[in-house]
Short mmCIF file of C-alpha atoms in Angstrom, two decimals:
data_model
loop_
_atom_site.label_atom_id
_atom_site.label_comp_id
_atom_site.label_asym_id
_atom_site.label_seq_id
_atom_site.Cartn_x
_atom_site.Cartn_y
_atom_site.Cartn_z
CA UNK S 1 42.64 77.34 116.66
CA UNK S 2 44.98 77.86 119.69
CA UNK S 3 46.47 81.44 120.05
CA UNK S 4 49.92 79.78 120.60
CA UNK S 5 51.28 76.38 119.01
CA UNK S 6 52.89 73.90 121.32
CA UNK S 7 56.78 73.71 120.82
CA UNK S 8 58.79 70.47 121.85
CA UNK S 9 59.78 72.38 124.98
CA UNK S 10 56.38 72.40 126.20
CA UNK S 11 55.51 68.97 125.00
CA UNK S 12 58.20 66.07 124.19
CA UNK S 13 56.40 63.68 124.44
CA UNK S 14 52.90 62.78 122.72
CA UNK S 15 50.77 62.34 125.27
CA UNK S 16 51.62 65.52 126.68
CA UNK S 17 51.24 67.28 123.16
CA UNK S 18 47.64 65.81 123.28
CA UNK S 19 46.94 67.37 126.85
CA UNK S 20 48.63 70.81 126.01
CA UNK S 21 46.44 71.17 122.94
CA UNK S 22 43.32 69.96 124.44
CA UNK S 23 43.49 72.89 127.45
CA UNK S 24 44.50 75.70 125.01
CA UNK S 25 41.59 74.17 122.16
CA UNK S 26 38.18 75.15 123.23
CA UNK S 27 35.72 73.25 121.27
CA UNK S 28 32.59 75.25 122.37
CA UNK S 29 34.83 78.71 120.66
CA UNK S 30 34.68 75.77 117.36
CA UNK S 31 38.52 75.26 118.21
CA UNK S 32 39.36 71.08 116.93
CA UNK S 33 42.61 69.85 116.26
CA UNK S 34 44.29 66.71 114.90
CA UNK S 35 48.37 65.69 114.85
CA UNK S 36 50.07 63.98 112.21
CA UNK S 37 53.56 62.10 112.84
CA UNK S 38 56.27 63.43 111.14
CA UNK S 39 58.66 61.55 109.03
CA UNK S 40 58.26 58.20 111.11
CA UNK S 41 61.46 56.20 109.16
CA UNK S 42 63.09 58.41 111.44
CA UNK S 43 61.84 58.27 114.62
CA UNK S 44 64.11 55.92 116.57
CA UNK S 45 61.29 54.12 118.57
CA UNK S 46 59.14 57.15 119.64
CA UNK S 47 56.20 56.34 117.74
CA UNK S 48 55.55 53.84 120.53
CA UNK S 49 52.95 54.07 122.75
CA UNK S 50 52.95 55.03 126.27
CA UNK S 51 56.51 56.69 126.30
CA UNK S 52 57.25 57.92 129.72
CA UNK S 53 54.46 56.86 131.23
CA UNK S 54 53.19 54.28 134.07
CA UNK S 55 53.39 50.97 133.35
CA UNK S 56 49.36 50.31 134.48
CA UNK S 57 46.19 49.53 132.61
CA UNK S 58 44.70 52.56 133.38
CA UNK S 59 47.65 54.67 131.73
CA UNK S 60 47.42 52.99 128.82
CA UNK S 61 44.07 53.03 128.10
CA UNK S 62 43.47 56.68 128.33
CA UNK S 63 46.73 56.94 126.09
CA UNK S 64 45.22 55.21 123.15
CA UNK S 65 41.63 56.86 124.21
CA UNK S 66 43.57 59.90 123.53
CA UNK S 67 45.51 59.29 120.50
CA UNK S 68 42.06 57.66 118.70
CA UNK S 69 40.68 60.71 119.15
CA UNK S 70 43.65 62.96 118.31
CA UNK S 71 45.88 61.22 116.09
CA UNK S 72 43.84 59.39 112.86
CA UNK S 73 46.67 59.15 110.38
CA UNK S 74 50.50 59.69 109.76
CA UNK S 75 52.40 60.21 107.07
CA UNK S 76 53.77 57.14 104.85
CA UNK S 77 55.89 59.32 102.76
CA UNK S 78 57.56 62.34 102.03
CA UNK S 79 60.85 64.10 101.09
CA UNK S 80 63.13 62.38 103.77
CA UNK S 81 62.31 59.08 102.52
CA UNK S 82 59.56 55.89 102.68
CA UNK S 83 57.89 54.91 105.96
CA UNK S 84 55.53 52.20 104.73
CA UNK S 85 57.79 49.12 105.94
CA UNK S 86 61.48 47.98 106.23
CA UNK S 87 62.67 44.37 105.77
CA UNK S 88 64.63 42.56 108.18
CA UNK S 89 62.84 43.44 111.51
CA UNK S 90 62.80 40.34 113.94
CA UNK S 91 59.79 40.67 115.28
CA UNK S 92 57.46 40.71 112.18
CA UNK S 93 57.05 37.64 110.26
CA UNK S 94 56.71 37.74 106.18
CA UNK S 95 58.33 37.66 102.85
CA UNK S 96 60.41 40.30 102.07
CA UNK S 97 59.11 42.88 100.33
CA UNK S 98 61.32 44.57 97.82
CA UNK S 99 58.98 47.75 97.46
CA UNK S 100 60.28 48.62 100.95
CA UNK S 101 63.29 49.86 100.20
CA UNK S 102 61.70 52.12 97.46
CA UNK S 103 63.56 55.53 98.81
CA UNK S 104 64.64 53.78 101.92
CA UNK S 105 67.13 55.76 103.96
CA UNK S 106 67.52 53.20 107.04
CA UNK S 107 68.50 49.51 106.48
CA UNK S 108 68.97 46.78 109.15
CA UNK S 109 72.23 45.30 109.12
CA UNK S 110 74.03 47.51 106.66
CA UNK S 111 76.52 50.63 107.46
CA UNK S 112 76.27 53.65 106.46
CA UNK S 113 78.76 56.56 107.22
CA UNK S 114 77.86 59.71 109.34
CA UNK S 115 79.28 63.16 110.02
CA UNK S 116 78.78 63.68 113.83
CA UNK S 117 80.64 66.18 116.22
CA UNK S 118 83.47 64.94 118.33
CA UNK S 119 82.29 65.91 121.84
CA UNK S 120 85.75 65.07 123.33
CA UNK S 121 87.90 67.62 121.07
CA UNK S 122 87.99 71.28 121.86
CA UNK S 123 86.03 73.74 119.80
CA UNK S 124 83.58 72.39 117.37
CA UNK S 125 85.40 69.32 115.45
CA UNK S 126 83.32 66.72 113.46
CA UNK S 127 84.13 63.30 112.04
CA UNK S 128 83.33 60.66 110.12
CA UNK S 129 81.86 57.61 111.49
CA UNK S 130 80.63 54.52 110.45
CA UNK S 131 77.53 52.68 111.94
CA UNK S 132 75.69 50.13 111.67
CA UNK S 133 71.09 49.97 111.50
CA UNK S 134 70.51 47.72 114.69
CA UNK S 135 66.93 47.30 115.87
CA UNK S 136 65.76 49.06 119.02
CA UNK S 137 65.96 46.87 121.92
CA UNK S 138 62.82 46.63 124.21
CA UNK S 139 62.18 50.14 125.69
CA UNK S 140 64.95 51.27 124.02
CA UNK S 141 65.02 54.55 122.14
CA UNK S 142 67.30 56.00 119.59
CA UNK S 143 69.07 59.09 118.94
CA UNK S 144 70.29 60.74 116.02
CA UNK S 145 67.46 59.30 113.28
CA UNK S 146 67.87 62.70 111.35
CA UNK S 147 71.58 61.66 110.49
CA UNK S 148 71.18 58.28 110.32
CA UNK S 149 71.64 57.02 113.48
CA UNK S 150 70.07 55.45 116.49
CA UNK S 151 67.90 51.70 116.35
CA UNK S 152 64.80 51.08 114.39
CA UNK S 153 61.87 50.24 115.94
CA UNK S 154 58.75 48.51 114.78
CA UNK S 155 56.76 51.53 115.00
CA UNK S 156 58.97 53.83 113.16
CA UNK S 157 57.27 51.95 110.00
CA UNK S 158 53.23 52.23 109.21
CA UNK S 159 53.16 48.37 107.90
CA UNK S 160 54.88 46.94 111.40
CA UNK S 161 53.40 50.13 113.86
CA UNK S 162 49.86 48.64 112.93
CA UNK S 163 50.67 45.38 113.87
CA UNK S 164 52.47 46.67 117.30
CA UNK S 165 48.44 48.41 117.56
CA UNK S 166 46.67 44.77 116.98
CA UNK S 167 48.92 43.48 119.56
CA UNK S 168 48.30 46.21 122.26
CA UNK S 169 44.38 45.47 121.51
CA UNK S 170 44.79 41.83 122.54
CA UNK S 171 46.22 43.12 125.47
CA UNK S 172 43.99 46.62 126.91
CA UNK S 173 41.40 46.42 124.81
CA UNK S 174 42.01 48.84 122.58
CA UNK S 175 44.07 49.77 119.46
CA UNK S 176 46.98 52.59 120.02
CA UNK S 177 48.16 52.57 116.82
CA UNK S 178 45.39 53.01 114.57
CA UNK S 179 46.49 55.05 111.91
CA UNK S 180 45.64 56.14 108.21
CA UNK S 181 47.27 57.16 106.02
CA UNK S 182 48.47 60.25 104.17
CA UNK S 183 51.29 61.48 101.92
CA UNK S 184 53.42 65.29 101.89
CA UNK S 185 56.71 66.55 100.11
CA UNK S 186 58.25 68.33 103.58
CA UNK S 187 60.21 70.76 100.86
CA UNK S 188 59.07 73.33 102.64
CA UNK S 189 58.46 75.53 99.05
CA UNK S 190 54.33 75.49 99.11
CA UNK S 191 54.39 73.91 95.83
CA UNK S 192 51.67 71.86 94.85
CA UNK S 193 54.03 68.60 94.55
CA UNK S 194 57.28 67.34 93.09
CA UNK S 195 54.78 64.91 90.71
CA UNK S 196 57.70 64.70 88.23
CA UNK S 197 61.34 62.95 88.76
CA UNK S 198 62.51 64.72 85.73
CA UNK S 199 61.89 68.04 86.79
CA UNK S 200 63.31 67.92 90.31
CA UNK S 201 65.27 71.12 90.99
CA UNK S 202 65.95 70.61 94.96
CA UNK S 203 64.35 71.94 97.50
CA UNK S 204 66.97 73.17 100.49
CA UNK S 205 70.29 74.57 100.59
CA UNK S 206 73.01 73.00 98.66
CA UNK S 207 70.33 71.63 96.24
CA UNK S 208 70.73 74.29 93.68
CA UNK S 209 71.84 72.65 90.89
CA UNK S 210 72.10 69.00 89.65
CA UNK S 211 76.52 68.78 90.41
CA UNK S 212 75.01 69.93 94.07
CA UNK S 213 72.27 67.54 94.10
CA UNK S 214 74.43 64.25 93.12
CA UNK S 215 76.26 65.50 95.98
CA UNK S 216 75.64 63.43 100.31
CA UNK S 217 74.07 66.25 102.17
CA UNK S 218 72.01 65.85 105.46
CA UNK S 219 70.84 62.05 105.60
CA UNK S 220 67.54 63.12 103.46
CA UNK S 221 69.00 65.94 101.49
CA UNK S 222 70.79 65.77 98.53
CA UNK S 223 71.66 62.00 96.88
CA UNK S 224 69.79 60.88 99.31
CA UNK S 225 66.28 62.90 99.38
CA UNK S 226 63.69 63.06 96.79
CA UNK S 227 60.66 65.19 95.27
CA UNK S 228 58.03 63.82 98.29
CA UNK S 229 54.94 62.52 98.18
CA UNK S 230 51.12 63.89 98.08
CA UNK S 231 48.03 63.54 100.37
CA UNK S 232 44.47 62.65 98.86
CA UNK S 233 41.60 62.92 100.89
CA UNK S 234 37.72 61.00 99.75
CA UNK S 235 35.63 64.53 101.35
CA UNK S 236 32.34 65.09 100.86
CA UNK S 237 32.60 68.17 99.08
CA UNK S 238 35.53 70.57 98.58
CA UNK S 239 35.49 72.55 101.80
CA UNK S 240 37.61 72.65 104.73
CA UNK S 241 35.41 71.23 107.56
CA UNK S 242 34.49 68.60 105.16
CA UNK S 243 38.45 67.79 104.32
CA UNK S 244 39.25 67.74 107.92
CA UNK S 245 35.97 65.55 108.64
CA UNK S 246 37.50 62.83 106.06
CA UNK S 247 41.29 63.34 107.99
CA UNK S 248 39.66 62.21 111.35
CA UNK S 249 37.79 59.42 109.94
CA UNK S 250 40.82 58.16 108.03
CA UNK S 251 39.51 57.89 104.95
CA UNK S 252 42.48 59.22 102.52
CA UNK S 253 45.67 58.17 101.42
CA UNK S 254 49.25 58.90 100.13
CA UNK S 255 51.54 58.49 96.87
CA UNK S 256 55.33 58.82 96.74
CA UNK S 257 54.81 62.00 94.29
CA UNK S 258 52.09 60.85 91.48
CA UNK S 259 48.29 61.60 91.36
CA UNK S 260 47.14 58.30 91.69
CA UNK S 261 43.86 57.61 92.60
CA UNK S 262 43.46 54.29 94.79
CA UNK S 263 40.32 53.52 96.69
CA UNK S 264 39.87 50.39 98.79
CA UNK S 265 36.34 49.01 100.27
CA UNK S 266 35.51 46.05 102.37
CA UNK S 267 32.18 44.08 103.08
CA UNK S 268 30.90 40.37 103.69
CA UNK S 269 28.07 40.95 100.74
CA UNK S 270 29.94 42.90 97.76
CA UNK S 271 29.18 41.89 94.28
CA UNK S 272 32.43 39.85 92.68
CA UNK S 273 31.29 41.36 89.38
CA UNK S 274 31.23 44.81 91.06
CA UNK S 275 34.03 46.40 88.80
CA UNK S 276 31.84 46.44 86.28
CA UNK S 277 29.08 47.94 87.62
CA UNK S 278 28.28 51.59 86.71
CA UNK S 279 27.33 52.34 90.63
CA UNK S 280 30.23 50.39 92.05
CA UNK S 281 31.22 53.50 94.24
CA UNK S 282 27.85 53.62 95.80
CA UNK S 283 27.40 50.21 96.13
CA UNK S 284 30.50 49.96 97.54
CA UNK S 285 29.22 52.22 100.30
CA UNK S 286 26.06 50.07 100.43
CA UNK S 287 26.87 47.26 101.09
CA UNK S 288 30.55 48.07 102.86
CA UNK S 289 33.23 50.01 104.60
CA UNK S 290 35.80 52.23 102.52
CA UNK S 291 39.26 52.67 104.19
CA UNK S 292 39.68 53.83 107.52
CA UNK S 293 36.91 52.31 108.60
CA UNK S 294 36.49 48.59 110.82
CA UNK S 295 34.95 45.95 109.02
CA UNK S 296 32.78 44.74 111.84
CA UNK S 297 32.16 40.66 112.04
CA UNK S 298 29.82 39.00 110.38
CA UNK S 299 27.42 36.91 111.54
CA UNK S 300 27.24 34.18 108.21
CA UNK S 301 30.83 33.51 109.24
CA UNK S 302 31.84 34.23 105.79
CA UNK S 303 35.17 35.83 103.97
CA UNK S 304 35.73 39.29 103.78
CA UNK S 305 35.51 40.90 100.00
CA UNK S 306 37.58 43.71 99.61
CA UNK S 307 37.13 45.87 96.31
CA UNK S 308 40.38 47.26 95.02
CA UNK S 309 40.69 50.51 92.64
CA UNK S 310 42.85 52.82 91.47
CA UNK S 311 43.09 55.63 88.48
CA UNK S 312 46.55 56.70 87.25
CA UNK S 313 48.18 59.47 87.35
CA UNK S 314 46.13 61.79 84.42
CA UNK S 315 49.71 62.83 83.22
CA UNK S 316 51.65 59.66 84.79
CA UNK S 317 52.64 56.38 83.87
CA UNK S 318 49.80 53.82 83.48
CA UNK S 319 49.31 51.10 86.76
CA UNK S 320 51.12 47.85 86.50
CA UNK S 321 49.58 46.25 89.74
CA UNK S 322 47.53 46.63 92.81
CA UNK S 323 48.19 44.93 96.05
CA UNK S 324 46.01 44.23 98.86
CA UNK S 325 48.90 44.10 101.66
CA UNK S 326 47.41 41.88 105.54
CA UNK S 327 48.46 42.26 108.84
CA UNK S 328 47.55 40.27 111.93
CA UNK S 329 48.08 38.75 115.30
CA UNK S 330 47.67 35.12 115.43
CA UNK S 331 46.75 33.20 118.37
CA UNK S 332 50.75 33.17 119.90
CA UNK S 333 50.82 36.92 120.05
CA UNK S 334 53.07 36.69 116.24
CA UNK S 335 53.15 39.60 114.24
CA UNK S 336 52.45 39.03 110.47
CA UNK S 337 52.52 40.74 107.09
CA UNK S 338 51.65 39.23 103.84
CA UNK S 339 51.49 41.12 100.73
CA UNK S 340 49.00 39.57 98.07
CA UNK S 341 48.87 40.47 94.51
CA UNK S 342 45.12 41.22 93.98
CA UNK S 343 45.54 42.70 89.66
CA UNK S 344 48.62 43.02 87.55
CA UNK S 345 48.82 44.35 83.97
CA UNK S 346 52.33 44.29 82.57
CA UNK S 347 51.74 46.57 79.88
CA UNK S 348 49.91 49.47 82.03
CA UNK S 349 46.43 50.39 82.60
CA UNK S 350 44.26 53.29 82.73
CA UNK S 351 42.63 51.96 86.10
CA UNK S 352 42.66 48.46 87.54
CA UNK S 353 40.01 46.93 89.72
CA UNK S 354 39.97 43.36 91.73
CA UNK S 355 37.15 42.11 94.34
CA UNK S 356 39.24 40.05 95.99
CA UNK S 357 38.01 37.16 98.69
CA UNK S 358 40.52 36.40 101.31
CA UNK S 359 39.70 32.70 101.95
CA UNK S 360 42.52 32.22 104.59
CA UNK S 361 40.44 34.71 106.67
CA UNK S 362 39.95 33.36 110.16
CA UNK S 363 37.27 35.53 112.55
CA UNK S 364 39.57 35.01 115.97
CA UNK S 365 42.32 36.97 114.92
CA UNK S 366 42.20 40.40 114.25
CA UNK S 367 43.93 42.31 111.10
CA UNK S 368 43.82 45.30 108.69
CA UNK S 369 44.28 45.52 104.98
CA UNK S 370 45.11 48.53 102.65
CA UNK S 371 45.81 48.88 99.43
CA UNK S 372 49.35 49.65 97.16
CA UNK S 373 48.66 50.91 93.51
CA UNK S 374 52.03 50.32 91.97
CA UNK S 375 53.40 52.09 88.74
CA UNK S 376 55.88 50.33 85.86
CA UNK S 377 59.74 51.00 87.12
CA UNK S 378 60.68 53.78 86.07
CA UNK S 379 64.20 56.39 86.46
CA UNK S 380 64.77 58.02 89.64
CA UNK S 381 65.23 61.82 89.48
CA UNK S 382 69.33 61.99 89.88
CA UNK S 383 69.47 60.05 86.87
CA UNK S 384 67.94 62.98 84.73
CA UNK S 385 70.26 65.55 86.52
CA UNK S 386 73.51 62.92 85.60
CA UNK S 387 71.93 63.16 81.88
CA UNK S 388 72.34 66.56 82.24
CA UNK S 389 75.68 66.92 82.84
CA UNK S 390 78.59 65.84 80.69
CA UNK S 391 80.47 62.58 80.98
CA UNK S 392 83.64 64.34 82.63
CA UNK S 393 81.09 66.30 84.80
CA UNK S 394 79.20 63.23 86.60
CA UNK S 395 79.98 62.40 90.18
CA UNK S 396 81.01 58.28 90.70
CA UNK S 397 77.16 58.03 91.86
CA UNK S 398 76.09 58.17 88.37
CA UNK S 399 77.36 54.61 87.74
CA UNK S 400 78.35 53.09 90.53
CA UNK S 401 75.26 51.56 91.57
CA UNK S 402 75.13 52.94 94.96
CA UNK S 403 71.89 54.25 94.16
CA UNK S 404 68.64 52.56 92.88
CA UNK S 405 68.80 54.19 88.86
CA UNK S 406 64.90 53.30 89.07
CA UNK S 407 62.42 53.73 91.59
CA UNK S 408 58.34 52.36 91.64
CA UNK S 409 56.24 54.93 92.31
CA UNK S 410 52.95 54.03 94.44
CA UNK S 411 50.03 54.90 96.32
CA UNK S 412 49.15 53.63 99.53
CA UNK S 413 45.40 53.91 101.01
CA UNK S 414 44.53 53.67 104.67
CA UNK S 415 43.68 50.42 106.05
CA UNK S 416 40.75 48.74 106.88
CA UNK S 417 40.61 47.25 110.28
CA UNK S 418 39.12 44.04 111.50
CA UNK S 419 38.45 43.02 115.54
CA UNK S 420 39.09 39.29 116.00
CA UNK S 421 36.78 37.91 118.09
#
């Protein structure tokens, strides 16, 4: 490890975070590092690559050379809200997907109100503003994500940011934006996860008790956080070197707070009756990738098979559906996004398992896949803390509808990627 971290003073910027830690990490004193972005959703356009620097091939090749190597995954969700995707963005073509705004704390097109200082009165005055979610404009950045401000950008999202990284292959060759995925709470407590809505207690000031809780704090804090998320990781064995050897090669995933179990392969050979199969796992490896990995082409010029899995929760709700969820790049540089039910059971399952084909595969353009396990709707935590209090005692939020009363809880593996040829 470094004797001293890097601070945002020495390093604002990501490439230069990359080039701080690399001269302070020694690898030959068994020093290795690896960075994970931070609450993406919001980001305000700086998880795009090659802020702040020159505008030449050469720059941004050694960028993404760099983050490859440095940066294998980010984090999809957490205690400040979802970062898988967000409907509405102009530049990204597909069905809206109502699973996006499952704890969704930025929304193009709608207003929100803020609590910002008024620069222009003396002493320290603030006020209440109302905005409105625009997207970034081209090389714009935002400011003010952590309140709710600034624009949204593509990348601030994992779904769209991958498909910004097919695009930026097509054009230098290589993929900046090649990220897994992986899950946290950011309550800052060192407990092992908020895995239950119902017993929610908070997690920062002004969250210590449910009349506080039902109460706007910060943007993610409050009404408008939640319990966070968790981070599973496929290692070898149960040591650290072998965790951190399954973080660099991408092969984990997230959930928004359950311990779901999802596991996603792909290969041009896999058995369609492989869910039944008492070595599925290993033949799974056999014969393809698991997530993280590329799914290099295949010379039969056949379809991709992807085998789809996932375990509930031991103490959770049963599944109600998996979904295989495509990006790509087609041939006039469009971004697109389609999310395809792959197994559904209504009335909940233990597990669920699909080898899925996709026949609309077409070898030119390049694409990933990963996998959403999806649990039955069930309530979100304020709703247990309104329960709790008397009738007189509940805040307007209780029934106004201003909040979701349910949420979907899920589990999101990294993708799978595919170079068009």
């Amino acid at each position: 490890m470094s004797n001293l971290p890097v601070s945002y003073i020495d390093a604002p910027i990501d490439s230069k975070l990359w080039a701080t830690l690399d001269a302070r990490c020694d690898s030959e004193q068994g020093c290795d590092y690896l960075t994970i972005p931070h609450n993406t959703n919001l980001s305000n356009g700086r998880m795009a690559p090659y802020m702040k620097l020159d505008d030449t091939l050469e720059a941004k090749r050694n960028y993404a050379i760099s983050r490859l190597k440095r940066e294998p995954i980010m984090e999809i969700f957490q205690h400040k809200g979802g970062s898988e995707c967000i409907n509405g963005l102009s530049s990204v073509f597909g069905a809206p997907d109502e699973l996006c705004e499952v704890e969704a704390v930025r929304h193009i097109g709608k207003s929100r109100s803020i609590i910002v200082r008024d620069y222009d009165a003396p002493g320290i005055v603030m006020q209440n503003v109302s905005i409105v979610t625009e997207e970034c404009q081209e090389g714009e950045v935002g400011e003010n994500g952590m309140l709710g401000a600034g624009c949204v950008h593509p990348t601030d999202f994992q779904r769209s940011a991958l498909l910004v990284g097919l695009k930026q292959e097509q054009a230098i060759g290589l993929n900046p934006v090649k990220l897994g995925i992986i899950a946290a709470t950011d309550t800052h407590s060192s407990n092992a996860g908020g895995v239950k809505e119902s017993a929610w207690v908070g997690a920062v000031t002004g969250e210590g008790s449910a009349k506080e809780r039902l109460e706007p704090g910060l943007l993610t804090s409050g009404i408008d956080g939640n319990p966070g998320g968790l981070a599973g990781v496929w290692a070898t064995e149960n040591t650290r070197d072998s965790i951190f050897d399954a973080m660099l090669r991408k092969e984990v995933f997230g959930t928004s707070g359950p311990r779901i179990r999802p596991r996603l392969f792909a290969g041009w050979t896999l058995d369609e009756n492989l869910c039944q199969s008492n070595d599925m796992i290993s033949s799974a490896y056999a014969n393809g990738v698991p997530m993280g990995a590329d799914l290099m082409p295949s010379d039969a010029h056949g379809k991709p098979k992807f085998l789809a899995y996932a375990v509930k929760d031991p103490d959770g709700q049963k599944l109600q559906a998996l979904h295989l969820v495509k990006g790509w790049v087609d041939s006039q540089g469009t971004m697109n996004t389609q999310v395809i039910p792959v197994s559904e059971d209504t009335s909940g399952a233990d597990s669920l398992c699909h080898v899925y084909t996709d026949k609309n595969f077409n070898p030119s353009q390049s694409a990933y896949y990963y996998l959403r396990a999806v649990e039955p709707k069930t309530p979100r935590w304020h709703m247990y803390d309104c329960a709790s209090l008397s009738e007189s005692d509940r805040p307007a939020v209780c029934s106004d509808g201003s909040y979701p009363e349910t949420i979907q809880e899920m589990a999101w593996t990294s993708p799978i990627w595919y170079q068009g040829n």
